[in-house]
Structures are given as C-alpha cells and as structure tokens.
Coordinates of C-alpha atoms and ligand atoms in Angstrom, one line a residue:
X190 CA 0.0 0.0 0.0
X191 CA 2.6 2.1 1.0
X192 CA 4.4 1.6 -2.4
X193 CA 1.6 2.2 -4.7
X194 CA 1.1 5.4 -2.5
X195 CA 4.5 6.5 -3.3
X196 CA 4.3 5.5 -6.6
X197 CA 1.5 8.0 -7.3
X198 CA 3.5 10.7 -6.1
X199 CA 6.1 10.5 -8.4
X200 CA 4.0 10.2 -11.4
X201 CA 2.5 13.5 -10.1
X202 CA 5.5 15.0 -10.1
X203 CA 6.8 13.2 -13.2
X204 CA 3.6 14.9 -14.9
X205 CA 4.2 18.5 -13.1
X206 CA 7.4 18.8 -14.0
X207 CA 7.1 17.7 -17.7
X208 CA 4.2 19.2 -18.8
X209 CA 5.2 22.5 -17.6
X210 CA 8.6 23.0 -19.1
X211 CA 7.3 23.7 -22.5
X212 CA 5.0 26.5 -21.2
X213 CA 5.9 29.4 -19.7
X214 CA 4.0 30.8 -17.0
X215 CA 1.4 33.2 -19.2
X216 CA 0.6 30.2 -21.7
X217 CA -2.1 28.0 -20.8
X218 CA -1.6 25.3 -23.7
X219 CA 0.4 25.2 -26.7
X220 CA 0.2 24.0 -30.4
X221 CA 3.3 23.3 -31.2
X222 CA 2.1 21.2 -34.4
X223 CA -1.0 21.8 -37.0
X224 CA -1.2 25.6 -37.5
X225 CA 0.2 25.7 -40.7
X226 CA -1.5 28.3 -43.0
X227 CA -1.4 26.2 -46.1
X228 CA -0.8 22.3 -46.6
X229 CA -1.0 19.9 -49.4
X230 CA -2.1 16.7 -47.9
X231 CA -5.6 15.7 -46.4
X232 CA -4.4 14.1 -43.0
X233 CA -3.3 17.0 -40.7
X234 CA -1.8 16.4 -37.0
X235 CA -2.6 18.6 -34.9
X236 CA 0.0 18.2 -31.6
X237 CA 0.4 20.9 -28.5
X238 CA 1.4 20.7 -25.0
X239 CA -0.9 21.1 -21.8
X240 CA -1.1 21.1 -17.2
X241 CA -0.9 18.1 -16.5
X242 CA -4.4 16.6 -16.5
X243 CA -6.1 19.0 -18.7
X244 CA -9.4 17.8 -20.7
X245 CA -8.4 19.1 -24.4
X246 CA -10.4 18.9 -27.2
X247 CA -10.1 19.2 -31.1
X248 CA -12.9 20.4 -33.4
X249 CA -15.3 19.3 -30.3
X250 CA -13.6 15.8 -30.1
X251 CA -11.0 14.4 -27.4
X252 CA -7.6 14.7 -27.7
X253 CA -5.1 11.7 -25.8
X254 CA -2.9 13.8 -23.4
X255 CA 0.4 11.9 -22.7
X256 CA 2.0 11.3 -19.3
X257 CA 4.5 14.2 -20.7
X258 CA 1.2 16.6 -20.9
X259 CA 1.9 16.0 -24.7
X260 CA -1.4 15.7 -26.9
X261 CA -2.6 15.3 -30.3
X262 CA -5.2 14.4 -33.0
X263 CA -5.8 13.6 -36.3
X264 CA -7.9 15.7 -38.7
X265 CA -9.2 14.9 -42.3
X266 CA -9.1 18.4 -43.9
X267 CA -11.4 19.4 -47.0
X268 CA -9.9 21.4 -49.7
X269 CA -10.3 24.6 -48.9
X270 CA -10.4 26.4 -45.3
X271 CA -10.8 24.1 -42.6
X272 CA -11.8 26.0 -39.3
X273 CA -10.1 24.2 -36.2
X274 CA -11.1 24.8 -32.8
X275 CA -8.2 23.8 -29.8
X276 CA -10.3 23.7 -26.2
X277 CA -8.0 23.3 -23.3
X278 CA -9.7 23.0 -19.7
X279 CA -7.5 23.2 -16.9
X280 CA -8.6 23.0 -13.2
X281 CA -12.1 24.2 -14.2
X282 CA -10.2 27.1 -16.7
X283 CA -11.6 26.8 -19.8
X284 CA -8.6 28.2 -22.7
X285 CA -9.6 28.1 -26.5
X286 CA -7.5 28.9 -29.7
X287 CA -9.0 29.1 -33.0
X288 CA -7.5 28.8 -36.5
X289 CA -8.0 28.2 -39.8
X290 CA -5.7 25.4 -42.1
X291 CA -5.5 25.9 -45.8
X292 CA -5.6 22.3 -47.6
X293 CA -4.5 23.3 -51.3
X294 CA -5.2 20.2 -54.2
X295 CA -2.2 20.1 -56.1
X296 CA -2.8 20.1 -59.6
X297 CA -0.9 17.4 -61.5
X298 CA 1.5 19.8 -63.5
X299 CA 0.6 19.5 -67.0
X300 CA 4.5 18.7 -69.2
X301 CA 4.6 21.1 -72.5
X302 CA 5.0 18.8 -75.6
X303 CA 8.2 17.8 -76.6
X304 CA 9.7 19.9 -78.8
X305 CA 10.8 17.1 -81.3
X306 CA 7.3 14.5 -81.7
X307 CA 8.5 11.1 -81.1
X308 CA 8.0 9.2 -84.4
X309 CA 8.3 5.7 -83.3
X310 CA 6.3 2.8 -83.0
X311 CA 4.9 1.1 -80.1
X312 CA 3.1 -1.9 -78.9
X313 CA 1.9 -2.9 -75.9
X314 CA 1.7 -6.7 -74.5
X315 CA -1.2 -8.5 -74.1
X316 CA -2.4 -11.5 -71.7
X317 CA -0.4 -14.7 -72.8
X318 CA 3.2 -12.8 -74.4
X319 CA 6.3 -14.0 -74.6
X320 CA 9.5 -13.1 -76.1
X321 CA 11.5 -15.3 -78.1
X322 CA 15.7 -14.5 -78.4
X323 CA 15.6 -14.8 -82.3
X324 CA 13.2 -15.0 -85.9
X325 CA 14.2 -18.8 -85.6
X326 CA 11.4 -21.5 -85.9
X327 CA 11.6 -24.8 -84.7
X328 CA 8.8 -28.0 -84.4
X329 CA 7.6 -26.1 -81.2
X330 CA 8.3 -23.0 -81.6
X331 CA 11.4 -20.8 -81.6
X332 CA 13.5 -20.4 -78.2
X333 CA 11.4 -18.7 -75.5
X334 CA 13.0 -16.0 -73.2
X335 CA 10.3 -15.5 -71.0
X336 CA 6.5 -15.0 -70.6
X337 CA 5.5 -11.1 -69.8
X338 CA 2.8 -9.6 -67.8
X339 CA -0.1 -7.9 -69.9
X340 CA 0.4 -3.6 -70.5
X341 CA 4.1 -3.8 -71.1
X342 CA 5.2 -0.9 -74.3
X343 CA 8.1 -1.4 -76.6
X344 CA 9.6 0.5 -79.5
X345 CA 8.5 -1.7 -82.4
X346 CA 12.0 -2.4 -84.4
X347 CA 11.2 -4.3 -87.3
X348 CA 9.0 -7.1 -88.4
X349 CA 9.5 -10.7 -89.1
X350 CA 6.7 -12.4 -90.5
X351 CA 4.6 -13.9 -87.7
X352 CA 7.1 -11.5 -85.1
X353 CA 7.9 -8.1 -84.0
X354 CA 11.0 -7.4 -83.4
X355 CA 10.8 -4.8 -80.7
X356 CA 13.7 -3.0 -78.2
X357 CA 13.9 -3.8 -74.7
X358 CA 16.4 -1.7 -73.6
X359 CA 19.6 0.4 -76.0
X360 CA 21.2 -2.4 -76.3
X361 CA 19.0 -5.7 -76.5
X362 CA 15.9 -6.6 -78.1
X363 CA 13.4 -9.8 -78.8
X364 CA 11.1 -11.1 -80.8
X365 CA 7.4 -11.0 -80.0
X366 CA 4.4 -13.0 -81.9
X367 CA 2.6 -10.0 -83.6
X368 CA -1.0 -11.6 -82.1
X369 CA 0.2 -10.9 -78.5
X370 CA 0.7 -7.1 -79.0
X371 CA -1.7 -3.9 -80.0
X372 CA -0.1 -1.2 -81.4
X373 CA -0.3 2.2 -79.7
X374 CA -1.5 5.2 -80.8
X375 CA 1.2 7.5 -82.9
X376 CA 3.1 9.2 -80.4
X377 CA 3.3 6.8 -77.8
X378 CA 7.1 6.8 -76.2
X379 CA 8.5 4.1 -75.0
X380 CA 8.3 4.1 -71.0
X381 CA 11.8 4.7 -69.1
X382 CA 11.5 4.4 -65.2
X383 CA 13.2 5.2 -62.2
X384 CA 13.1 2.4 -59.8
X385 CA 12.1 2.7 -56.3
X386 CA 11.3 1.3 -52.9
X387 CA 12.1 -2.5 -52.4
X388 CA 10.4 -5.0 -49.9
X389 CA 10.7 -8.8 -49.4
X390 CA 8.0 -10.3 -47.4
X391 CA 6.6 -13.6 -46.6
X392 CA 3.0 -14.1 -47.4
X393 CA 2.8 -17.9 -46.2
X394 CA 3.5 -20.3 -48.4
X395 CA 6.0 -17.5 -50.8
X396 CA 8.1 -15.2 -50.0
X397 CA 7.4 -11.8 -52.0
X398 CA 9.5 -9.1 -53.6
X399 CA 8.4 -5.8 -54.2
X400 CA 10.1 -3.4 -56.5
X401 CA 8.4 -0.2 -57.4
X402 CA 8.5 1.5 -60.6
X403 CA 6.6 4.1 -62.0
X404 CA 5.4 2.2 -65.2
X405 CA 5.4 -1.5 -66.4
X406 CA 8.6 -2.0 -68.1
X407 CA 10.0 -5.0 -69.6
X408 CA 11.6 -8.0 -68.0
X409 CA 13.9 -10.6 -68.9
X410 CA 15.1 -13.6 -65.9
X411 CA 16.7 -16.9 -64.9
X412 CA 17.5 -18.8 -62.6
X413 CA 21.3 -19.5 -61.5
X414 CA 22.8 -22.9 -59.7
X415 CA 25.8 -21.4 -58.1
X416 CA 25.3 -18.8 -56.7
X417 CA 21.7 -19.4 -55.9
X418 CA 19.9 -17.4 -57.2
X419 CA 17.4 -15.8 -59.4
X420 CA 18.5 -12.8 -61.9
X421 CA 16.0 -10.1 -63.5
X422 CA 16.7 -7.6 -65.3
X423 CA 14.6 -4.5 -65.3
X424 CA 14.9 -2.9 -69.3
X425 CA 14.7 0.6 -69.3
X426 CA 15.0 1.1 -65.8
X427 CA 17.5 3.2 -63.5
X428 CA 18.3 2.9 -59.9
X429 CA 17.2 5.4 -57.2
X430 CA 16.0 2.6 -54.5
X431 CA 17.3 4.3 -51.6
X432 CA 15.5 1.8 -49.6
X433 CA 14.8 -1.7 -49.2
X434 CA 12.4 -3.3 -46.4
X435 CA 13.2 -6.9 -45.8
X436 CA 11.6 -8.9 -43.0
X437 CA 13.2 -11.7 -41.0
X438 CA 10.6 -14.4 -41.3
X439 CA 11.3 -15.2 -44.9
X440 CA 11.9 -19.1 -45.4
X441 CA 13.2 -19.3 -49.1
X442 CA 14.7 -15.6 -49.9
X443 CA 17.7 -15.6 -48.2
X444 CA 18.4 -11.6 -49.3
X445 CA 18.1 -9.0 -51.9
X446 CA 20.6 -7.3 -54.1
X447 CA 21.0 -5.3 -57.1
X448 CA 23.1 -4.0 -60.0
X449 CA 22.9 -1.3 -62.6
X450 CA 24.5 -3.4 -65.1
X451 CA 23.7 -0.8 -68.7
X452 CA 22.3 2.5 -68.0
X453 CA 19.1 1.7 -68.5
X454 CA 19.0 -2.1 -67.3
X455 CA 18.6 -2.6 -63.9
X456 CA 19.3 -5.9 -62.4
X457 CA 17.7 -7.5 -59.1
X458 CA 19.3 -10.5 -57.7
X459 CA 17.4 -12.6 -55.5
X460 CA 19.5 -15.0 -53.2
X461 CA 17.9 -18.1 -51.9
X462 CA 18.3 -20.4 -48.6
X463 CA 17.4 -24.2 -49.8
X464 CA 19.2 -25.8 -52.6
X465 CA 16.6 -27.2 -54.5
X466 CA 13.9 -24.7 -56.0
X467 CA 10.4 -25.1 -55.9
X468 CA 9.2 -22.5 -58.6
X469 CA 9.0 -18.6 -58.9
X470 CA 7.5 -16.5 -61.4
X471 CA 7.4 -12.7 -62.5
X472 CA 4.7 -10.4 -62.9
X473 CA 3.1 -7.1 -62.0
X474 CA 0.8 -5.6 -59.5
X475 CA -0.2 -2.6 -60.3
X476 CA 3.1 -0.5 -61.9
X477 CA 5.6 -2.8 -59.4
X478 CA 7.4 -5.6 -60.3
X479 CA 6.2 -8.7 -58.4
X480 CA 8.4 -12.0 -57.9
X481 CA 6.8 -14.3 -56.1
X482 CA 9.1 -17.2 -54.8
X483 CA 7.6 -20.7 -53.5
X484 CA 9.1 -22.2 -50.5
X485 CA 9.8 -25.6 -50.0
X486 CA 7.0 -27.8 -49.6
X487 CA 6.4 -29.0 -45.9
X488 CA 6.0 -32.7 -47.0
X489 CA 9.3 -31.8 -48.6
X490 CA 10.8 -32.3 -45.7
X491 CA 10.0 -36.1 -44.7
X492 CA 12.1 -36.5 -48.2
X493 CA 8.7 -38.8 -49.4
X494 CA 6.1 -38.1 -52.2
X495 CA 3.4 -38.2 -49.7
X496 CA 1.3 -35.4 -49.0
X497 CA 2.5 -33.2 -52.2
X498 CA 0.3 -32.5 -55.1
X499 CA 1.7 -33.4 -58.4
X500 CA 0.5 -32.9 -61.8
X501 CA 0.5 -35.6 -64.5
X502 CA -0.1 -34.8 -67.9
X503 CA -0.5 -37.2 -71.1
X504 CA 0.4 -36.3 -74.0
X505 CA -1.8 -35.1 -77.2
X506 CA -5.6 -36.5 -76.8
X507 CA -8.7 -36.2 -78.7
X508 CA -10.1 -36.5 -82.3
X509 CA -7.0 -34.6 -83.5
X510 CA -4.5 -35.2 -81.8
X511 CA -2.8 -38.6 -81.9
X512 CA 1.1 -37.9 -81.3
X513 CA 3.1 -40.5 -83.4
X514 CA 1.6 -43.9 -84.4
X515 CA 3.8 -46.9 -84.7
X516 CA 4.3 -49.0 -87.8
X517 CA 1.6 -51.2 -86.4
X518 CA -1.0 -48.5 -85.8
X519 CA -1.0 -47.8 -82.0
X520 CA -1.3 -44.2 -81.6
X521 CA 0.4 -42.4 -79.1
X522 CA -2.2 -40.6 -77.2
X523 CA -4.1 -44.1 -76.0
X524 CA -0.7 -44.8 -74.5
X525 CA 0.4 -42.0 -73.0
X526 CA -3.3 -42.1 -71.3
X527 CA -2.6 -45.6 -69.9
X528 CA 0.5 -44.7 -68.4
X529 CA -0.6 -41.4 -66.4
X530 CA -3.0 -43.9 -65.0
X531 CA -0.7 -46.3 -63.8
X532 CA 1.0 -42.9 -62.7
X533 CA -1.2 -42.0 -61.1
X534 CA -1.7 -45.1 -59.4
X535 CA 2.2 -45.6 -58.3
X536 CA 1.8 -41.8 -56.7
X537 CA -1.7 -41.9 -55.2
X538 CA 0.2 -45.3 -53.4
X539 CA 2.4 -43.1 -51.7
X540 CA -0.3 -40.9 -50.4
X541 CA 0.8 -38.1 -53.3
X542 CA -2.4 -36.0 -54.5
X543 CA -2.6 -36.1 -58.5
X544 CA -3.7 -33.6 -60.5
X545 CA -4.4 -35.3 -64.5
X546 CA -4.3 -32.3 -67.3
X547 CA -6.5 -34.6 -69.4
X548 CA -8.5 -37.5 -67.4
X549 CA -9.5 -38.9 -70.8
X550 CA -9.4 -38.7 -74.5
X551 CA -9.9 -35.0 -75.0
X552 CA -7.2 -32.5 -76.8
X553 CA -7.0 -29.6 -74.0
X554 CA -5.0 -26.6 -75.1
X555 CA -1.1 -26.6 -73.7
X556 CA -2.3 -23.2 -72.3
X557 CA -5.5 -24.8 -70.3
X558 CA -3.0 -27.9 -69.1
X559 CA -0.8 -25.0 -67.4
X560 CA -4.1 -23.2 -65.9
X561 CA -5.3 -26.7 -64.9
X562 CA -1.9 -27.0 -63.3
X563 CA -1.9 -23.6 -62.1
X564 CA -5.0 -23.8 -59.9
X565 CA -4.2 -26.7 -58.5
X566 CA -0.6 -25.3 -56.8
X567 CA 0.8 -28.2 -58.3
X568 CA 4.4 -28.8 -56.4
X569 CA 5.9 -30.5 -59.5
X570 CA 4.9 -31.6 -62.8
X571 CA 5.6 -34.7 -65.0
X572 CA 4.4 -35.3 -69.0
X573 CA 4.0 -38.3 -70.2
X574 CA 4.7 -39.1 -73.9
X575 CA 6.6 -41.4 -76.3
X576 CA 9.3 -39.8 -78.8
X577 CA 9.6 -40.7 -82.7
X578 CA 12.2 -40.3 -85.3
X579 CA 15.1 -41.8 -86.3
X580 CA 16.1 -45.2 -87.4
X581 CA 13.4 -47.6 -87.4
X582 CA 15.9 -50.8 -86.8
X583 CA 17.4 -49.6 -84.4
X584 CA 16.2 -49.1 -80.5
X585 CA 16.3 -45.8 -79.9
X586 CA 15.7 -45.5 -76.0
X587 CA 14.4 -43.6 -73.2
X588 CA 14.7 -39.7 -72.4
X589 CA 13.8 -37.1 -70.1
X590 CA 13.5 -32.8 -70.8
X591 CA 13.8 -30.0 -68.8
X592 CA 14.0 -26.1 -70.0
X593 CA 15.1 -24.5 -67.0
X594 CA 18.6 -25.5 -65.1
X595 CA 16.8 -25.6 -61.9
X596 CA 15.0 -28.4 -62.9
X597 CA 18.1 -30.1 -64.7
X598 CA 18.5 -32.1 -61.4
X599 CA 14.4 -33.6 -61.5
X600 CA 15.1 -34.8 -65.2
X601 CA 18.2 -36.2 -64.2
X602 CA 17.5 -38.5 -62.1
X603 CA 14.6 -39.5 -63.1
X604 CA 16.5 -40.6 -66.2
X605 CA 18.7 -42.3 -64.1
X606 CA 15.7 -44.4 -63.0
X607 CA 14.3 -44.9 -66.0
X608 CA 17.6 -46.4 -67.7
X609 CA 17.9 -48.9 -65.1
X610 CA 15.5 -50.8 -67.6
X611 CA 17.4 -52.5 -70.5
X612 CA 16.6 -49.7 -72.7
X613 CA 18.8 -46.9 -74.7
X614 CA 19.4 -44.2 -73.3
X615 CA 18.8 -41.2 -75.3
X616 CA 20.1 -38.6 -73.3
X617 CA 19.1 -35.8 -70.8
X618 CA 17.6 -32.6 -72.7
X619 CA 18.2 -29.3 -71.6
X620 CA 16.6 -26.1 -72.7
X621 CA 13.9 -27.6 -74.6
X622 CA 10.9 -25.4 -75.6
X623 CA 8.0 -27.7 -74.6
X624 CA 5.6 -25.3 -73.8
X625 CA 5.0 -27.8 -70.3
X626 CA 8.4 -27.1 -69.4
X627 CA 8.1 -23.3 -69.7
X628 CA 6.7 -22.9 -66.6
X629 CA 9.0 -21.7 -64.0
X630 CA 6.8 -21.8 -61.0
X631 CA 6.7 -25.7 -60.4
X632 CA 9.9 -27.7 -61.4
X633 CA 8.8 -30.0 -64.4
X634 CA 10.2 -32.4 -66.5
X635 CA 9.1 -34.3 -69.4
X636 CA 9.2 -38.0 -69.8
X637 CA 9.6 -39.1 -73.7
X638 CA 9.6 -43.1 -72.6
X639 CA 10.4 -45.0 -75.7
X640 CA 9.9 -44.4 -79.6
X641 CA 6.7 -45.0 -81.7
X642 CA 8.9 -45.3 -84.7
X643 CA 11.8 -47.8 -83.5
X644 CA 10.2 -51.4 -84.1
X645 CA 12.0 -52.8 -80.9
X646 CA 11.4 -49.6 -78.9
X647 CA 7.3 -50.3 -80.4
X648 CA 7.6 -54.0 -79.4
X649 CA 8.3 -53.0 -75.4
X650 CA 6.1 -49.8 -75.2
X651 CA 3.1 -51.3 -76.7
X652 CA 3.4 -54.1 -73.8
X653 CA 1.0 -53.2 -70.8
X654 CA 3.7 -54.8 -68.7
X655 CA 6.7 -52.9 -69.6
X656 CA 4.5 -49.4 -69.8
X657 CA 4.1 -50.2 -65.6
X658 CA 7.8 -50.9 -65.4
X659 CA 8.9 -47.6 -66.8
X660 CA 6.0 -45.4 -64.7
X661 CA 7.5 -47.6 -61.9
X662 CA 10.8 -46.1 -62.5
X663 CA 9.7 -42.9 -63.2
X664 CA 8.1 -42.8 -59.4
X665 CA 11.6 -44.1 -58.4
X666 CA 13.1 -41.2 -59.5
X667 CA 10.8 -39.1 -57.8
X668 CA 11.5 -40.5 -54.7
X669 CA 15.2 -40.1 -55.3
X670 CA 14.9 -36.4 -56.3
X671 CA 12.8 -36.4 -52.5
X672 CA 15.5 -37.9 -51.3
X673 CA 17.9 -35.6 -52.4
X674 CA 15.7 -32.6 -51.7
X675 CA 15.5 -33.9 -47.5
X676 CA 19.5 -34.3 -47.6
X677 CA 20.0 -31.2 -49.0
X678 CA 17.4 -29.5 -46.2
X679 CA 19.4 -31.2 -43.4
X680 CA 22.8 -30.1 -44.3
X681 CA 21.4 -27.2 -42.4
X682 CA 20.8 -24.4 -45.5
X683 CA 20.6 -20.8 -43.6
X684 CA 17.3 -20.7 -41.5
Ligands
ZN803 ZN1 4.2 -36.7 -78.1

C-alpha cells in the first residue's frame, strides 16, 4: 500500500514537472504542431502541450494527453479552409484557440509537348506474351525468353513475318508474336522508369519481392545454380532505391541485391536459402514488379512423395491429336493415357495427391494444361509421352527434358531411373521449348519413354507390362529427387 502510494507521487511530479517546461508561465496550452496556414495533404496532426491533467479537445472531439502533458489528433481536412477549434480545460479554466488550415489540391503539372514529336512505333503486350531470343522456328516453336505480364510498351524495331521485333532496352531486343501485342496510338514513347522502394515479405507459403517502378517495363530472368539465385533484369530502368524493407521471417529468400549493369538495365538478384527450387515466377501488381518465390514444400521435408500434389499430364488426346503412331498403328495418345494412369496409381500409393491435365481422351490446349496445373498449386509436374524419329531398326531409348537449369536435377534423375531398364538411353535434354516445361513456377520435367517409330522400342512400349515398369521407375526417381531434396534441407541451409 505504501508503495503504490508513493508511486503516485512520483507520477505527479513526473507529470508537473514535464508538462510544464514547454509552457511558460502566461501560456495555458500550446500548439506546437498543426497551424500551418497552407498544406497539401488531407491528414493533418494537430500536436500541443498542456497542465498536466487538462481535458483538451479538437474540433469538439477528445484529444489523448500523454503522461509528458503531450497531446494530439488527427484531422481529415477538405480542400479549402478548414476551421479548427483547440479547447483546453485546466482546473475548471476553460482556454480556446482558434484557426483556420488551408488544404490546397495540387494540380498534377501538366508537361509542355516535346519539342521534337517522337516518331516511333509502339506496342503494348497482351495477356499470354512471350518473347522469343531470335526469328528462328523450330517443331515447337522458336526459343522462348520468357513470358511477360499484360500492359508492357516497346519501340517496335522491325518485323518478321509472324514477329515483331521490338527493343527492350539500347542495347538488347526480342522477338514477340505479332498476335500478342496492340499497337499504340502515334506518339506513344516508349516508358523509361526510375526504380524505387524495395520490400521482401513472406505471405505464407512464398516469400514476396516488391520493386516499385513508376510504369510496367520489360523484364527478362533466370535462374542461376551457383550462386543461388534468381536474376531479373529490369529494361529501361535506373536505380534510385534508396530503400529496401526486408523482414526476417522469410523461409526461401535468403536476401536481396541489385546492380545497374547498362544505363538503363537494372538488375535485381534474389538470393535463396534451400538448394533445391520449388518455382517462382514474375509479374506485375499494379506498376511494381512482383516476384513471387515458392518455399519448399512441408512434406518436402520427410524426403517422401506423400502429401505433395503433383501434376501428371498425357500427351496429345482427342479426335485430332494422336502424337506419333507406330508402324503397327497404335497411336500415341491411348498410350500416354494408360500410363498417367498407372501414374497416377504408383503416386496416389504413396499418399501423393494427382492432378491429371487430361483424365481422358480430350485435346486440352497446352495453355489450359498450365491453368489446370496452375489452380491446383501443383508442387511439381511430369508429362508423359513417347518420342519418334530416327532409325526404325534400331532401338532408340528412353529420355527425359527440362527447360530450366533448376530443374536439370528432377530430369536427371529421373532418367537415371528410367535407364535402369534394359533400354537406350537417349540422353538428358536441356533447354527444350516444350511449352510444359516453360513454366517456371513448379519444377517439371518431361518424360519421352520409348519411340513410336523404332520397331524394338514399339515391341516393349506397346506391352502393358513394360508401360508399368517404366511409370514404376519414373516414381523411383521421384522418390530419389525427394531424397535428395531432405539431404539437402538437413545439411542445415541458412534458417
Ligand atoms: Zn508426343
């Protein structure tokens, strides 16, 4: 009792003593903050000083006084004159001070026209882009760069039958299909931005980075093994990030860097914790370049398939779409079907959930496959088709395809599996542009399991028997890659 006592005496004095040193003895309050004649933003502070245990009041409402005899408020102000009313009672002594605030709108300042009119051409992406390096054309397509995010302008460089050629920054350009652009009105300039606040956050399940621009500019990014990390580069963009947020509880980013590698490309490297990689992709929100990174699974960590979703595609499908038929008429899309069930099977076994692109004999677009896969958060994706070509004496073998390096390793070994069979092996294939190994948000590989055209390789992959062996060994492989991925986790990466 005693203590508490004391206790309140020295908060008295504690409050006498600092709420009067602002005030000399003729004031009986004072604004210190909030009587500026003019301002240009809506939320105004107003902040003064009163005694110790005065009742204050702003514009008729209550103000919090502070154990320092501190107070303040906040007011929304309408353009114009905003009256503002400051009652301060003290000891029964009521003290008022009235003002007026000036909130002035700024009007955006309007740029005079360029002396010299721009005279290029631009376009502007649309949903679905992508840029290719060259004019080439291969069976699927010529090499893909990247996919880009929809309201992206370019100077238009040249033209190439089904392709633009357009600039993405001085000194590098791509190749865009013409049906993925509009064209902008005459006049149009190409966007140049200054880059600006950073932040890297963890929303969950991804960790998020944040970099603000002031329009949607063009992007170009991989992903490197050593060092890990992922590159993008920023065309048309210069550095004046003077600040970068980054919170501690991120479980894949490790941190954030950057570069100004031409004068007008700049280059954001993100640096990640766990060896194996579990997807990212690019895109924008709003005029700010979002990357969103996927951490590893948590079933990742038990180093099994169980309790991972994993998306199996078959190959072709439907009336039109047969893939390659053998010499002796089997057609490729009834047996890449039968094998995504047995798949499926081999995976649902190990209590994996399975996500099928096609269930049954229906051609679905490469584009709906990747939404199917898409809105299922698939954690990795396998497709399941058989290869022609070649001689048709001679076996021909097994293979497996990736596009991006950080999925080299899935390919790999599931390959590894895969040859354990008595079969050729036809190699590991890197960079190929499969549009279902374009994604880079889920790792995916590409299983081509024998050749339609080789009459041994037809013999064993038209056998019911040796269709489960191979699915068998392609779950092997899975399980290896889990394997791998557990080790990897337990060496201890940076947590
Ligand atoms: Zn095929």
């Amino acid at each position: 009792m005693k203590k508490s006592i004391f206790l309140v005496a020295i908060t008295l004095i504690f409050n006498l003593t600092l709420s009067s040193f602002n005030l000399s003895a003729q004031e009986s309050f004072k604004i210190v903050r909030g009587k500026s004649d003019t301002v240009y933003t809506p939320v105004h502070y107003i902040v003064g000083v009163a005694p110790g245990g005065s009742q204050i009041f702003v514009n008729d409402l209550p103000s919090k006084q502070y154990k320092t005899g501190s107070f303040g408020s906040e007011l929304r102000l309408v353009p114009g004159d905003n009256s503002v009313r400051v009652r301060v009672i003290t000891n029964g002594n009521e003290n008022i001070e009235n003002f007026v605030v000036y909130y002035k709108l700024l009007v955006p300042v309007t740029v005079p026209a360029d002396t010299v009119p721009y005279t290029g051409r631009v376009v502007v992406t649309r949903e679905g882009a992508y840029m290719n390096y060259g004019a080439g054309q291969d069976r699927l397509g010529g090499a893909k760069i990247n996919y880009l995010a929809e309201g992206i302008r370019m100077e238009l460089l040249d033209s190439a039958q089904a392709l633009y050629k357009v600039r993405l920054s001085e000194n590098s350009y791509a190749f865009i299909p013409k049906s993925l652009v509009n064209h902008e009105p005459a006049g149009t300039k190409p966007p140049f931005s200054l880059t600006s606040s950073w932040s890297v956050s963890n929303a969950g399940n991804t960790d998020i980075v944040r970099v603000a621009l002031e329009k949607r500019l063009p992007y170009t990014f991989f992903k490197e093994l050593e060092p890990n990390r992922i590159v993008i580069d920023i065309h048309g963009a210069a550095c004046n990030t003077n600040w970068i947020t980054q919170y501690l509880n991120l479980k894949m980013v490790d941190y954030v860097d950057y570069d100004q590698i031409a004068p007008d490309v700049f280059r954001v490297y993100i640096y990640l914790k766990d060896e194996y990689c579990w997807g990212y992709k690019v895109d924008y929100s709003g005029t700010s370049l979002v990357v969103t990174v996927k951490h590893t699974p948590a079933p990742a960590y038990k180093g099994t398939l169980a309790g991972l979703t994993i998306g199996v595609d078959a190959g072709h499908g439907g009336p039109k779409s047969h893939g390659a038929v053998s010499p002796s008429g089997v057609r490729e899309k009834d047996l890449n079907l039968a094998m995504t069930y047995m798949l499926r099977a081999e995976l649902e076994k190990r209590g994996a959930k399975v996500v099928l692109s096609r269930p049954d004999d229906n051609d679905v677009a490469m584009s709906d496959r990747i939404k199917i896969f898409a809105n299922a958060n698939v954690d990795m994706m396998v497709s399941v088709h058989c290869n022609a070509g070649g001689n048709p004496l001679r076996p021909m073998g097994t293979s497996t395809y990736y596009k991006h390096i950080e999925y080299r390793e899935l390919a790999k070994t599931v390959l590894e599996r895969l040859t354990e069979l008595d079969v050729n092996n036809f190699g590991l294939i890197g960079n190929f542009n499969f549009s279902l190994n374009s994604p880079t948000y889920w790792p995916n590989i590409l299983v081509e399991t024998m050749f339609m055209s080789s009459l041994p390789d037809e013999e064993l992959i038209s056998d019911p028997l040796f269709q489960r062996m191979m699915m068998n060994k392609t779950v092997k492989g899975l399980e290896d890659y889990m394997k791998k991925v557990k080790s990897s986790l337990k060496k201890g990466a940076k947590r």
